Amino acid sequence: MDPADDLLPEGLEDRLPQSAAAATRIENAALAAMDAHGYDRVRPPLVEFEKSMAKRMDGLLTRNMFRFVDPRSLRMLALRSDMTVQVGRIAATGLAAVPRPLRLCYAGLVARMTGDMLDPRRENLQLGAELIGSDGANAAAEIVELAIATLEAAGARGISVDFTLPDLVDTLAAQEFPLDAGQVAAVRRELDAKDAGALVAAGGEAYLPLLYASGPVEDALAKLATIDAGGVLASRIDALRQIAARVDGRARLTLDPTERHGFEYQSWFGFTLYADGVRGALGRGGTYTIGGTEEPATGFSLYPERLIDIVSSDEPGRPALFLPITHDRDTARRLRAEGWRTVGALTESDDPAKLGCTHRLVGDAVEAI
Amino acid sequence: MDPADDLLPEGLEDRLPQSAAAATRIENAALAAMDAHGYDRVRPPLVEFEKSMAKRMDGLLTRNMFRFVDPRSLRMLALRSDMTVQVGRIAATGLAAVPRPLRLCYAGLVARMTGDMLDPRRENLQLGAELIGSDGANAAAEIVELAIATLEAAGARGISVDFTLPDLVDTLAAQEFPLDAGQVAAVRRELDAKDAGALVAAGGEAYLPLLYASGPVEDALAKLATIDAGGVLASRIDALRQIAARVDGRARLTLDPTERHGFEYQSWFGFTLYADGVRGALGRGGTYTIGGTEEPATGFSLYPERLIDIVSSDEPGRPALFLPITHDRDTARRLRAEGWRTVGALTESDDPAKLGCTHRLVGDAVEAI
C-alpha cells in the first residue's frame, strides 16, 4: 500500500471531530435562524446538467466546475459550485406555482476545480437564503437583516456590512453624466480600481466625486446625495437609508458605491459581509433577476469556513459519561435522554480517562472522574 | 431558453420544502442519537483521489463512481459513493494516534454513476457510525443497539434486524465440513440462492441443514447449535445470543446465517435493518477490517431515503406568524426567540393566508387567522 494514496488532493480536507463539530453547530444555527424568519430549506442534488447550471451563472465560474459525461444521457454533468443557481432553477420549475414572495434557504457543500490566491480551498460549505419575487427596498432590508441574524446565530461578532450600487455607473451614464457606450466599461473599471487619474483619462471626470462618497453609510449617502443633483439616484439613496435604519445598531455599515467586483450579476443593490477576527469576506448578497424567467429576487450566501476555523479552536471539551461493561441499560437511556453523552466500555479494562470521559456511572449514580 | 435544460438528470432530484424538512429532521435526529452514544462526527470531502477510495472498496463499486481528472495533480479524482471508506481512511491517517476504541459517525450525500433495478436513485443520503479498534461481540452488540436507537430517533417504527454470518461457509469448510478449495465458492453461491438441489450437486450436502437454520433468532440459533456438533461455531452462536439479549424487545430479530449478498467485505458478523412500511432495507452493518491497516472495526450505514419519503408525506403544517409591514422589530425577535416562525410583509397588500401564515401580529399580540 502506497502511503501517498492516503493523501487528499490539494485544496480538499477532512474535518476531524473538533472542526466537524464547529461546522455542524454553525450550519444548524444558521439554518435555524433562516427557518425562524420563514425561509423553507430546499435540498438540490450535488450533480446536475452542466448546461442547466451554466445558463444561470457567469461563464468563468462554469469553466471551474468539475464536469463529466453522464453515461445515461450522454450529456455533460457538473458537480455544483454554487447553490444559488440551483435555488433559482427550483423557483423557476418545481416551485413556479407557489405564491410570491417565496422564501427559500439552503446549506450544502459546493466544489470547484481550482482554488484561487485568496482561498485555495476547492470545497466549501455554502449556505444562504433567497427571497424570490421581489427586489425592492423592503426585500433588500429583510435580506440584510436576515444575513446579520444568521451570522449572529453562527457565532460571528462585530459584523460589518459594506453596501454597493452595482448599476450606479449605468444609471448615471444614461442620464446625469452621459458617457459613450464605449466609455462605460472603462469608467466602471477605473472606479473599481479607484484610480482617479485613469478615470479622468477615460473621460469620467464627472464621476470623480463618487470615489469619495464611500465610508460610514450616513456620511457616504450624504455625499452621494450631493453628487446626485439631478435626482436619478434619489430612490436608491432612500432605499439604502431604509435598509440602514432596519439594521441600525446591529452591524457597522459602510458604503462603497462603485465596488463592482463580485457583483456582476447583481442589479441595483449588493452587499458584502464581514466579522471581527475573520480574514476576508464571510459572504455577500444583493438583488438580481433569475436567469431564464427574469423574476426579481434578493438573497445572500455565506461561506463560513474561516468562521468555523476560528470557532473550532475554541470548541469546548464536552462532558462524557463512562458506562462500565455491566450497567443498567435503562439508566443509561434515561441519562442520554437527560442530555448525557455516554461512552460504553467494550472490555473490563477500558480506561475511561483515555476515552475522554469526565464522569463514570456507578450503580445509578453519576460520579466525576 | 430550452426548457429541457431545466430537467434534472435521471436518478437525481430536488428535495422541495416538505421533503427537505423531513430529510433535515431525520438527519439531525440520527446524528444526535449517534452523538449521545459517544460517536464524534467527521466530515470528509465530497471528492478524493479515486485510488485512495478504491483500495478500501469493492472493484465493482469503484467503477460506478463519477470520475474526472484533477487539473492540479493530473490524477483521477472520484465523487464519493460511500462514506465508510472515507471514515476508514481518517481512522488510518488523521486519527491514527487517537486511543482505541475510536467512535466516529458521519452523514452526507453520496453519488454513483448509475442506479440499479432496486433503487434508480443516483444520489443518496448516507449516515452511520463506525466503532474502530474492535470487532468482538461487545462491539457488535453496541453497534446493533446504536443502529436501532438511530432508526428510532429517525422515526422508524417496527424495526427488524436480520443477522447473518458472512464467513460461515469458510469456517465450516476449514474444519467440520471440509470442502475442496474449488467447492467453497459453489457452496456459498447455492446457499445464497437457497437452492437445495444445486447445493447437493455442488458437493455441499453437509451444508443442507443451514438452509433451515433461519428465521426468528432464538429458534434459528438453536438449530445452528445442533448442526454445529463439532463446536467450531460455538463462539459465534454465543456472540449472536449476546447481541440479541442486548436489544431484546426493541426490534424483531431474525437470522439468515448463509446470506452473503452485500456482506462481501464483512468478517464474522453482518446485519440488515428494516422498518415497518418501508420497502427494502434501510441499512446494514457488521464487522470488518479497514483496508490497508487491517484494523478491526464494526459499523453500520443507513440510507434513509424511503423513510424520508414516508415521513415527508406526514410532515405536519407548521404555525407561522405574519408580521405586518410596520411592526415592532424587538417584539418580532422576542417571538422568534420563543419559537415562533415569522413571515414579514414586503408590501401593505401582502396576504398572510396566501403566504401560509396561521397567525398575525397585531400590536404586540399574536392573533390566530
mmCIF file with all atom_site columns, N, CA and C in Angstrom, chain A residues 1 5 10 14-15 24 27 35-41 43 46 52 55 70 72 89 103 122-123 138 246 292 318 329 341-342 344 346, chain B residues 1 5 10 14-15 24 27 35-40 43 46 52 55 70 72 89 103 122-123 138 246 292 318 329 341-342 344 346:
data_model
loop_
_atom_site.group_PDB
_atom_site.id
_atom_site.type_symbol
_atom_site.label_atom_id
_atom_site.label_alt_id
_atom_site.label_comp_id
_atom_site.label_asym_id
_atom_site.label_entity_id
_atom_site.label_seq_id
_atom_site.pdbx_PDB_ins_code
_atom_site.Cartn_x
_atom_site.Cartn_y
_atom_site.Cartn_z
_atom_site.occupancy
_atom_site.B_iso_or_equiv
_atom_site.pdbx_formal_charge
_atom_site.auth_seq_id
_atom_site.auth_comp_id
_atom_site.auth_asym_id
_atom_site.auth_atom_id
_atom_site.pdbx_PDB_model_num
ATOM 1   N N  . MET A 1 1   ? 0.841   -1.205 0.000   1.00 0.00 ? 1   MET A N  1
ATOM 2   C CA . MET A 1 1   ? 0.000   0.000  0.000   1.00 0.00 ? 1   MET A CA 1
ATOM 3   C C  . MET A 1 1   ? 0.877   1.257  0.000   1.00 0.00 ? 1   MET A C  1
ATOM 4   N N  . ASP A 1 5   ? -1.225  7.300  -1.402  1.00 0.00 ? 5   ASP A N  1
ATOM 5   C CA . ASP A 1 5   ? -2.640  7.126  -1.756  1.00 0.00 ? 5   ASP A CA 1
ATOM 6   C C  . ASP A 1 5   ? -3.566  7.679  -0.672  1.00 0.00 ? 5   ASP A C  1
ATOM 7   N N  . GLU A 1 10  ? -4.919  18.412 -3.166  1.00 0.00 ? 10  GLU A N  1
ATOM 8   C CA . GLU A 1 10  ? -4.720  19.818 -2.772  1.00 0.00 ? 10  GLU A CA 1
ATOM 9   C C  . GLU A 1 10  ? -6.062  20.553 -2.699  1.00 0.00 ? 10  GLU A C  1
ATOM 10  N N  . ASP A 1 14  ? -10.310 16.757 5.264   1.00 0.00 ? 14  ASP A N  1
ATOM 11  C CA . ASP A 1 14  ? -11.264 16.204 6.227   1.00 0.00 ? 14  ASP A CA 1
ATOM 12  C C  . ASP A 1 14  ? -11.503 17.215 7.323   1.00 0.00 ? 14  ASP A C  1
ATOM 13  N N  . ARG A 1 15  ? -12.743 17.249 7.818   1.00 0.00 ? 15  ARG A N  1
ATOM 14  C CA . ARG A 1 15  ? -12.968 17.916 9.096   1.00 0.00 ? 15  ARG A CA 1
ATOM 15  C C  . ARG A 1 15  ? -12.936 16.827 10.168  1.00 0.00 ? 15  ARG A C  1
ATOM 16  N N  . THR A 1 24  ? -20.848 21.730 12.120  1.00 0.00 ? 24  THR A N  1
ATOM 17  C CA . THR A 1 24  ? -22.229 21.277 12.308  1.00 0.00 ? 24  THR A CA 1
ATOM 18  C C  . THR A 1 24  ? -23.008 22.275 13.145  1.00 0.00 ? 24  THR A C  1
ATOM 19  N N  . GLU A 1 27  ? -23.654 25.378 10.956  1.00 0.00 ? 27  GLU A N  1
ATOM 20  C CA . GLU A 1 27  ? -24.640 25.074 9.909   1.00 0.00 ? 27  GLU A CA 1
ATOM 21  C C  . GLU A 1 27  ? -26.046 24.999 10.509  1.00 0.00 ? 27  GLU A C  1
ATOM 22  N N  . ASP A 1 35  ? -34.792 29.558 9.092   1.00 0.00 ? 35  ASP A N  1
ATOM 23  C CA . ASP A 1 35  ? -36.108 28.929 9.253   1.00 0.00 ? 35  ASP A CA 1
ATOM 24  C C  . ASP A 1 35  ? -37.025 29.808 10.105  1.00 0.00 ? 35  ASP A C  1
ATOM 25  N N  . ALA A 1 36  ? -36.492 30.389 11.179  1.00 0.00 ? 36  ALA A N  1
ATOM 26  C CA . ALA A 1 36  ? -37.310 31.211 12.079  1.00 0.00 ? 36  ALA A CA 1
ATOM 27  C C  . ALA A 1 36  ? -37.833 32.458 11.370  1.00 0.00 ? 36  ALA A C  1
ATOM 28  N N  . HIS A 1 37  ? -37.140 32.879 10.308  1.00 0.00 ? 37  HIS A N  1
ATOM 29  C CA . HIS A 1 37  ? -37.597 34.037 9.526   1.00 0.00 ? 37  HIS A CA 1
ATOM 30  C C  . HIS A 1 37  ? -38.497 33.613 8.361   1.00 0.00 ? 37  HIS A C  1
ATOM 31  N N  . GLY A 1 38  ? -38.943 32.365 8.378   1.00 0.00 ? 38  GLY A N  1
ATOM 32  C CA . GLY A 1 38  ? -39.911 31.921 7.374   1.00 0.00 ? 38  GLY A CA 1
ATOM 33  C C  . GLY A 1 38  ? -39.312 31.386 6.086   1.00 0.00 ? 38  GLY A C  1
ATOM 34  N N  . TYR A 1 39  ? -38.031 31.071 6.100   1.00 0.00 ? 39  TYR A N  1
ATOM 35  C CA . TYR A 1 39  ? -37.375 30.551 4.896   1.00 0.00 ? 39  TYR A CA 1
ATOM 36  C C  . TYR A 1 39  ? -37.366 29.024 4.929   1.00 0.00 ? 39  TYR A C  1
ATOM 37  N N  . ASP A 1 40  ? -37.946 28.411 3.891   1.00 0.00 ? 40  ASP A N  1
ATOM 38  C CA . ASP A 1 40  ? -38.021 26.951 3.789   1.00 0.00 ? 40  ASP A CA 1
ATOM 39  C C  . ASP A 1 40  ? -36.758 26.404 3.144   1.00 0.00 ? 40  ASP A C  1
ATOM 40  N N  . ARG A 1 41  ? -36.173 25.397 3.772   1.00 0.00 ? 41  ARG A N  1
ATOM 41  C CA . ARG A 1 41  ? -34.987 24.787 3.178   1.00 0.00 ? 41  ARG A CA 1
ATOM 42  C C  . ARG A 1 41  ? -35.363 23.933 1.972   1.00 0.00 ? 41  ARG A C  1
ATOM 43  N N  . ARG A 1 43  ? -33.298 21.173 -0.844  1.00 0.00 ? 43  ARG A N  1
ATOM 44  C CA . ARG A 1 43  ? -32.055 20.405 -0.952  1.00 0.00 ? 43  ARG A CA 1
ATOM 45  C C  . ARG A 1 43  ? -31.880 19.932 -2.391  1.00 0.00 ? 43  ARG A C  1
ATOM 46  N N  . LEU A 1 46  ? -26.302 17.152 -5.739  1.00 0.00 ? 46  LEU A N  1
ATOM 47  C CA . LEU A 1 46  ? -24.897 17.525 -5.906  1.00 0.00 ? 46  LEU A CA 1
ATOM 48  C C  . LEU A 1 46  ? -24.533 17.759 -7.368  1.00 0.00 ? 46  LEU A C  1
ATOM 49  N N  . SER A 1 52  ? -27.703 23.367 -17.491 1.00 0.00 ? 52  SER A N  1
ATOM 50  C CA . SER A 1 52  ? -28.743 23.924 -16.632 1.00 0.00 ? 52  SER A CA 1
ATOM 51  C C  . SER A 1 52  ? -28.133 24.891 -15.620 1.00 0.00 ? 52  SER A C  1
ATOM 52  N N  . LYS A 1 55  ? -26.422 28.224 -17.504 1.00 0.00 ? 55  LYS A N  1
ATOM 53  C CA . LYS A 1 55  ? -27.229 29.315 -18.035 1.00 0.00 ? 55  LYS A CA 1
ATOM 54  C C  . LYS A 1 55  ? -27.634 30.294 -16.944 1.00 0.00 ? 55  LYS A C  1
ATOM 55  N N  . ASP A 1 70  ? -22.419 12.039 -18.488 1.00 0.00 ? 70  ASP A N  1
ATOM 56  C CA . ASP A 1 70  ? -23.442 11.182 -17.889 1.00 0.00 ? 70  ASP A CA 1
ATOM 57  C C  . ASP A 1 70  ? -23.628 9.940  -18.760 1.00 0.00 ? 70  ASP A C  1
ATOM 58  N N  . ARG A 1 72  ? -25.904 7.863  -18.714 1.00 0.00 ? 72  ARG A N  1
ATOM 59  C CA . ARG A 1 72  ? -27.309 7.653  -19.063 1.00 0.00 ? 72  ARG A CA 1
ATOM 60  C C  . ARG A 1 72  ? -27.715 8.540  -20.229 1.00 0.00 ? 72  ARG A C  1
ATOM 61  N N  . ARG A 1 89  ? -33.225 27.734 -10.171 1.00 0.00 ? 89  ARG A N  1
ATOM 62  C CA . ARG A 1 89  ? -33.884 26.741 -11.025 1.00 0.00 ? 89  ARG A CA 1
ATOM 63  C C  . ARG A 1 89  ? -35.122 26.180 -10.332 1.00 0.00 ? 89  ARG A C  1
ATOM 64  N N  . ARG A 1 103 ? -39.852 32.283 -0.026  1.00 0.00 ? 103 ARG A N  1
ATOM 65  C CA . ARG A 1 103 ? -38.650 32.371 0.814   1.00 0.00 ? 103 ARG A CA 1
ATOM 66  C C  . ARG A 1 103 ? -38.006 30.984 0.915   1.00 0.00 ? 103 ARG A C  1
ATOM 67  N N  . ARG A 1 122 ? -10.922 23.940 -2.407  1.00 0.00 ? 122 ARG A N  1
ATOM 68  C CA . ARG A 1 122 ? -11.710 23.565 -3.584  1.00 0.00 ? 122 ARG A CA 1
ATOM 69  C C  . ARG A 1 122 ? -13.082 23.051 -3.181  1.00 0.00 ? 122 ARG A C  1
ATOM 70  N N  . GLU A 1 123 ? -13.339 22.965 -1.890  1.00 0.00 ? 123 GLU A N  1
ATOM 71  C CA . GLU A 1 123 ? -14.678 22.576 -1.413  1.00 0.00 ? 123 GLU A CA 1
ATOM 72  C C  . GLU A 1 123 ? -15.061 23.562 -0.328  1.00 0.00 ? 123 GLU A C  1
ATOM 73  N N  . ASN A 1 138 ? -37.735 46.960 0.581   1.00 0.00 ? 138 ASN A N  1
ATOM 74  C CA . ASN A 1 138 ? -38.160 46.118 1.699   1.00 0.00 ? 138 ASN A CA 1
ATOM 75  C C  . ASN A 1 138 ? -37.536 44.727 1.633   1.00 0.00 ? 138 ASN A C  1
ATOM 76  N N  . ARG A 1 246 ? -33.130 49.752 9.175   1.00 0.00 ? 246 ARG A N  1
ATOM 77  C CA . ARG A 1 246 ? -33.634 48.444 9.602   1.00 0.00 ? 246 ARG A CA 1
ATOM 78  C C  . ARG A 1 246 ? -32.641 47.695 10.470  1.00 0.00 ? 246 ARG A C  1
ATOM 79  N N  . GLY A 1 292 ? -33.391 33.170 -17.139 1.00 0.00 ? 292 GLY A N  1
ATOM 80  C CA . GLY A 1 292 ? -34.459 32.373 -17.758 1.00 0.00 ? 292 GLY A CA 1
ATOM 81  C C  . GLY A 1 292 ? -35.807 33.038 -17.569 1.00 0.00 ? 292 GLY A C  1
ATOM 82  N N  . ARG A 1 318 ? -16.379 18.461 25.990  1.00 0.00 ? 318 ARG A N  1
ATOM 83  C CA . ARG A 1 318 ? -17.731 18.149 26.450  1.00 0.00 ? 318 ARG A CA 1
ATOM 84  C C  . ARG A 1 318 ? -17.673 17.061 27.510  1.00 0.00 ? 318 ARG A C  1
ATOM 85  N N  . ARG A 1 329 ? -29.049 -0.738 31.392  1.00 0.00 ? 329 ARG A N  1
ATOM 86  C CA . ARG A 1 329 ? -29.236 -0.067 30.098  1.00 0.00 ? 329 ARG A CA 1
ATOM 87  C C  . ARG A 1 329 ? -30.359 0.969  30.153  1.00 0.00 ? 329 ARG A C  1
ATOM 88  N N  . ARG A 1 341 ? -23.890 12.468 27.358  1.00 0.00 ? 341 ARG A N  1
ATOM 89  C CA . ARG A 1 341 ? -23.245 11.735 26.278  1.00 0.00 ? 341 ARG A CA 1
ATOM 90  C C  . ARG A 1 341 ? -22.546 10.551 26.917  1.00 0.00 ? 341 ARG A C  1
ATOM 91  N N  . THR A 1 342 ? -22.856 9.346  26.464  1.00 0.00 ? 342 THR A N  1
ATOM 92  C CA . THR A 1 342 ? -22.304 8.158  27.113  1.00 0.00 ? 342 THR A CA 1
ATOM 93  C C  . THR A 1 342 ? -21.243 7.496  26.238  1.00 0.00 ? 342 THR A C  1
ATOM 94  N N  . GLY A 1 344 ? -19.699 3.630  26.164  1.00 0.00 ? 344 GLY A N  1
ATOM 95  C CA . GLY A 1 344 ? -19.814 2.304  26.758  1.00 0.00 ? 344 GLY A CA 1
ATOM 96  C C  . GLY A 1 344 ? -18.503 1.535  26.725  1.00 0.00 ? 344 GLY A C  1
ATOM 97  N N  . LEU A 1 346 ? -16.142 -1.637 26.273  1.00 0.00 ? 346 LEU A N  1
ATOM 98  C CA . LEU A 1 346 ? -16.209 -2.877 25.493  1.00 0.00 ? 346 LEU A CA 1
ATOM 99  C C  . LEU A 1 346 ? -15.526 -4.017 26.226  1.00 0.00 ? 346 LEU A C  1
ATOM 100 N N  . MET B 1 1   ? -34.400 30.114 -24.377 1.00 0.00 ? 1   MET B N  1
ATOM 101 C CA . MET B 1 1   ? -34.035 29.157 -23.308 1.00 0.00 ? 1   MET B CA 1
ATOM 102 C C  . MET B 1 1   ? -34.783 27.840 -23.523 1.00 0.00 ? 1   MET B C  1
ATOM 103 N N  . ASP B 1 5   ? -33.419 22.119 -20.608 1.00 0.00 ? 5   ASP B N  1
ATOM 104 C CA . ASP B 1 5   ? -32.247 22.385 -19.778 1.00 0.00 ? 5   ASP B CA 1
ATOM 105 C C  . ASP B 1 5   ? -32.591 22.400 -18.289 1.00 0.00 ? 5   ASP B C  1
ATOM 106 N N  . GLU B 1 10  ? -31.690 11.872 -14.923 1.00 0.00 ? 10  GLU B N  1
ATOM 107 C CA . GLU B 1 10  ? -32.342 10.678 -14.378 1.00 0.00 ? 10  GLU B CA 1
ATOM 108 C C  . GLU B 1 10  ? -31.676 10.270 -13.051 1.00 0.00 ? 10  GLU B C  1
ATOM 109 N N  . ASP B 1 14  ? -34.492 17.207 -6.776  1.00 0.00 ? 14  ASP B N  1
ATOM 110 C CA . ASP B 1 14  ? -34.537 18.219 -5.723  1.00 0.00 ? 14  ASP B CA 1
ATOM 111 C C  . ASP B 1 14  ? -35.397 17.704 -4.589  1.00 0.00 ? 14  ASP B C  1
ATOM 112 N N  . ARG B 1 15  ? -35.013 18.042 -3.367  1.00 0.00 ? 15  ARG B N  1
ATOM 113 C CA . ARG B 1 15  ? -35.957 17.927 -2.256  1.00 0.00 ? 15  ARG B CA 1
ATOM 114 C C  . ARG B 1 15  ? -36.606 19.294 -2.083  1.00 0.00 ? 15  ARG B C  1
ATOM 115 N N  . THR B 1 24  ? -34.010 16.801 6.711   1.00 0.00 ? 24  THR B N  1
ATOM 116 C CA . THR B 1 24  ? -33.211 17.519 7.711   1.00 0.00 ? 24  THR B CA 1
ATOM 117 C C  . THR B 1 24  ? -33.531 17.015 9.118   1.00 0.00 ? 24  THR B C  1
ATOM 118 N N  . GLU B 1 27  ? -32.003 13.506 9.492   1.00 0.00 ? 27  GLU B N  1
ATOM 119 C CA . GLU B 1 27  ? -30.539 13.584 9.560   1.00 0.00 ? 27  GLU B CA 1
ATOM 120 C C  . GLU B 1 27  ? -30.099 14.104 10.936  1.00 0.00 ? 27  GLU B C  1
ATOM 121 N N  . ASP B 1 35  ? -24.350 10.888 18.407  1.00 0.00 ? 35  ASP B N  1
ATOM 122 C CA . ASP B 1 35  ? -23.552 11.744 19.286  1.00 0.00 ? 35  ASP B CA 1
ATOM 123 C C  . ASP B 1 35  ? -23.775 11.384 20.762  1.00 0.00 ? 35  ASP B C  1
ATOM 124 N N  . ALA B 1 36  ? -25.026 11.134 21.126  1.00 0.00 ? 36  ALA B N  1
ATOM 125 C CA . ALA B 1 36  ? -25.341 10.826 22.529  1.00 0.00 ? 36  ALA B CA 1
ATOM 126 C C  . ALA B 1 36  ? -24.688 9.511  22.973  1.00 0.00 ? 36  ALA B C  1
ATOM 127 N N  . HIS B 1 37  ? -24.381 8.639  22.007  1.00 0.00 ? 37  HIS B N  1
ATOM 128 C CA . HIS B 1 37  ? -23.698 7.380  22.325  1.00 0.00 ? 37  HIS B CA 1
ATOM 129 C C  . HIS B 1 37  ? -22.181 7.515  22.232  1.00 0.00 ? 37  HIS B C  1
ATOM 130 N N  . GLY B 1 38  ? -21.689 8.758  22.158  1.00 0.00 ? 38  GLY B N  1
ATOM 131 C CA . GLY B 1 38  ? -20.245 8.975  22.203  1.00 0.00 ? 38  GLY B CA 1
ATOM 132 C C  . GLY B 1 38  ? -19.546 8.924  20.853  1.00 0.00 ? 38  GLY B C  1
ATOM 133 N N  . TYR B 1 39  ? -20.317 9.013  19.760  1.00 0.00 ? 39  TYR B N  1
ATOM 134 C CA . TYR B 1 39  ? -19.707 8.957  18.420  1.00 0.00 ? 39  TYR B CA 1
ATOM 135 C C  . TYR B 1 39  ? -19.481 10.373 17.905  1.00 0.00 ? 39  TYR B C  1
ATOM 136 N N  . ASP B 1 40  ? -18.213 10.686 17.570  1.00 0.00 ? 40  ASP B N  1
ATOM 137 C CA . ASP B 1 40  ? -17.838 12.013 17.073  1.00 0.00 ? 40  ASP B CA 1
ATOM 138 C C  . ASP B 1 40  ? -18.037 12.087 15.564  1.00 0.00 ? 40  ASP B C  1
ATOM 139 N N  . ARG B 1 43  ? -16.263 14.941 8.945   1.00 0.00 ? 43  ARG B N  1
ATOM 140 C CA . ARG B 1 43  ? -16.825 15.417 7.684   1.00 0.00 ? 43  ARG B CA 1
ATOM 141 C C  . ARG B 1 43  ? -15.753 15.325 6.602   1.00 0.00 ? 43  ARG B C  1
ATOM 142 N N  . LEU B 1 46  ? -16.182 15.791 -0.442  1.00 0.00 ? 46  LEU B N  1
ATOM 143 C CA . LEU B 1 46  ? -17.000 15.154 -1.482  1.00 0.00 ? 46  LEU B CA 1
ATOM 144 C C  . LEU B 1 46  ? -16.149 14.373 -2.468  1.00 0.00 ? 46  LEU B C  1
ATOM 145 N N  . SER B 1 52  ? -7.392  6.240  -3.634  1.00 0.00 ? 52  SER B N  1
ATOM 146 C CA . SER B 1 52  ? -7.493  6.194  -2.181  1.00 0.00 ? 52  SER B CA 1
ATOM 147 C C  . SER B 1 52  ? -8.810  5.548  -1.761  1.00 0.00 ? 52  SER B C  1
ATOM 148 N N  . LYS B 1 55  ? -9.013  1.526  -2.943  1.00 0.00 ? 55  LYS B N  1
ATOM 149 C CA . LYS B 1 55  ? -8.286  0.465  -2.234  1.00 0.00 ? 55  LYS B CA 1
ATOM 150 C C  . LYS B 1 55  ? -9.044  -0.022 -1.006  1.00 0.00 ? 55  LYS B C  1
ATOM 151 N N  . ASP B 1 70  ? -7.977  15.460 -12.118 1.00 0.00 ? 70  ASP B N  1
ATOM 152 C CA . ASP B 1 70  ? -7.658  16.625 -11.304 1.00 0.00 ? 70  ASP B CA 1
ATOM 153 C C  . ASP B 1 70  ? -6.672  17.505 -12.076 1.00 0.00 ? 70  ASP B C  1
ATOM 154 N N  . ARG B 1 72  ? -4.923  19.818 -11.017 1.00 0.00 ? 72  ARG B N  1
ATOM 155 C CA . ARG B 1 72  ? -3.749  20.154 -10.206 1.00 0.00 ? 72  ARG B CA 1
ATOM 156 C C  . ARG B 1 72  ? -2.736  19.013 -10.220 1.00 0.00 ? 72  ARG B C  1
ATOM 157 N N  . ARG B 1 89  ? -10.292 5.654  6.074   1.00 0.00 ? 89  ARG B N  1
ATOM 158 C CA . ARG B 1 89  ? -9.061  6.395  5.772   1.00 0.00 ? 89  ARG B CA 1
ATOM 159 C C  . ARG B 1 89  ? -8.714  7.352  6.902   1.00 0.00 ? 89  ARG B C  1
ATOM 160 N N  . ARG B 1 103 ? -14.698 6.076  18.225  1.00 0.00 ? 103 ARG B N  1
ATOM 161 C CA . ARG B 1 103 ? -16.103 6.094  17.786  1.00 0.00 ? 103 ARG B CA 1
ATOM 162 C C  . ARG B 1 103 ? -16.347 7.291  16.887  1.00 0.00 ? 103 ARG B C  1
ATOM 163 N N  . ARG B 1 122 ? -29.464 8.054  -8.035  1.00 0.00 ? 122 ARG B N  1
ATOM 164 C CA . ARG B 1 122 ? -28.009 8.127  -8.198  1.00 0.00 ? 122 ARG B CA 1
ATOM 165 C C  . ARG B 1 122 ? -27.373 8.983  -7.111  1.00 0.00 ? 122 ARG B C  1
ATOM 166 N N  . GLU B 1 123 ? -28.193 9.549  -6.241  1.00 0.00 ? 123 GLU B N  1
ATOM 167 C CA . GLU B 1 123 ? -27.663 10.295 -5.108  1.00 0.00 ? 123 GLU B CA 1
ATOM 168 C C  . GLU B 1 123 ? -28.414 9.827  -3.876  1.00 0.00 ? 123 GLU B C  1
ATOM 169 N N  . ASN B 1 138 ? -19.032 -7.614 21.975  1.00 0.00 ? 138 ASN B N  1
ATOM 170 C CA . ASN B 1 138 ? -19.465 -6.377 22.622  1.00 0.00 ? 138 ASN B CA 1
ATOM 171 C C  . ASN B 1 138 ? -19.564 -5.227 21.626  1.00 0.00 ? 138 ASN B C  1
ATOM 172 N N  . ARG B 1 246 ? -28.938 -7.993 24.108  1.00 0.00 ? 246 ARG B N  1
ATOM 173 C CA . ARG B 1 246 ? -28.703 -6.556 24.293  1.00 0.00 ? 246 ARG B CA 1
ATOM 174 C C  . ARG B 1 246 ? -29.864 -5.724 23.749  1.00 0.00 ? 246 ARG B C  1
ATOM 175 N N  . GLY B 1 292 ? -5.826  -1.750 4.264   1.00 0.00 ? 292 GLY B N  1
ATOM 176 C CA . GLY B 1 292 ? -4.556  -1.054 4.467   1.00 0.00 ? 292 GLY B CA 1
ATOM 177 C C  . GLY B 1 292 ? -3.971  -1.371 5.821   1.00 0.00 ? 292 GLY B C  1
ATOM 178 N N  . ARG B 1 318 ? -46.813 23.823 9.773   1.00 0.00 ? 318 ARG B N  1
ATOM 179 C CA . ARG B 1 318 ? -46.273 24.497 10.955  1.00 0.00 ? 318 ARG B CA 1
ATOM 180 C C  . ARG B 1 318 ? -46.939 25.853 11.114  1.00 0.00 ? 318 ARG B C  1
ATOM 181 N N  . ARG B 1 329 ? -39.820 45.573 15.721  1.00 0.00 ? 329 ARG B N  1
ATOM 182 C CA . ARG B 1 329 ? -38.824 44.534 15.407  1.00 0.00 ? 329 ARG B CA 1
ATOM 183 C C  . ARG B 1 329 ? -38.335 43.799 16.655  1.00 0.00 ? 329 ARG B C  1
ATOM 184 N N  . ARG B 1 341 ? -42.172 31.106 14.183  1.00 0.00 ? 341 ARG B N  1
ATOM 185 C CA . ARG B 1 341 ? -41.618 31.294 12.847  1.00 0.00 ? 341 ARG B CA 1
ATOM 186 C C  . ARG B 1 341 ? -42.344 32.488 12.257  1.00 0.00 ? 341 ARG B C  1
ATOM 187 N N  . THR B 1 342 ? -41.603 33.506 11.818  1.00 0.00 ? 342 THR B N  1
ATOM 188 C CA . THR B 1 342 ? -42.248 34.726 11.343  1.00 0.00 ? 342 THR B CA 1
ATOM 189 C C  . THR B 1 342 ? -42.126 34.855 9.827   1.00 0.00 ? 342 THR B C  1
ATOM 190 N N  . GLY B 1 344 ? -42.391 38.141 7.265   1.00 0.00 ? 344 GLY B N  1
ATOM 191 C CA . GLY B 1 344 ? -42.553 39.589 7.223   1.00 0.00 ? 344 GLY B CA 1
ATOM 192 C C  . GLY B 1 344 ? -43.209 40.055 5.943   1.00 0.00 ? 344 GLY B C  1
ATOM 193 N N  . LEU B 1 346 ? -43.792 42.418 2.796   1.00 0.00 ? 346 LEU B N  1
ATOM 194 C CA . LEU B 1 346 ? -42.938 43.295 1.997   1.00 0.00 ? 346 LEU B CA 1
ATOM 195 C C  . LEU B 1 346 ? -43.735 44.490 1.482   1.00 0.00 ? 346 LEU B C  1
#
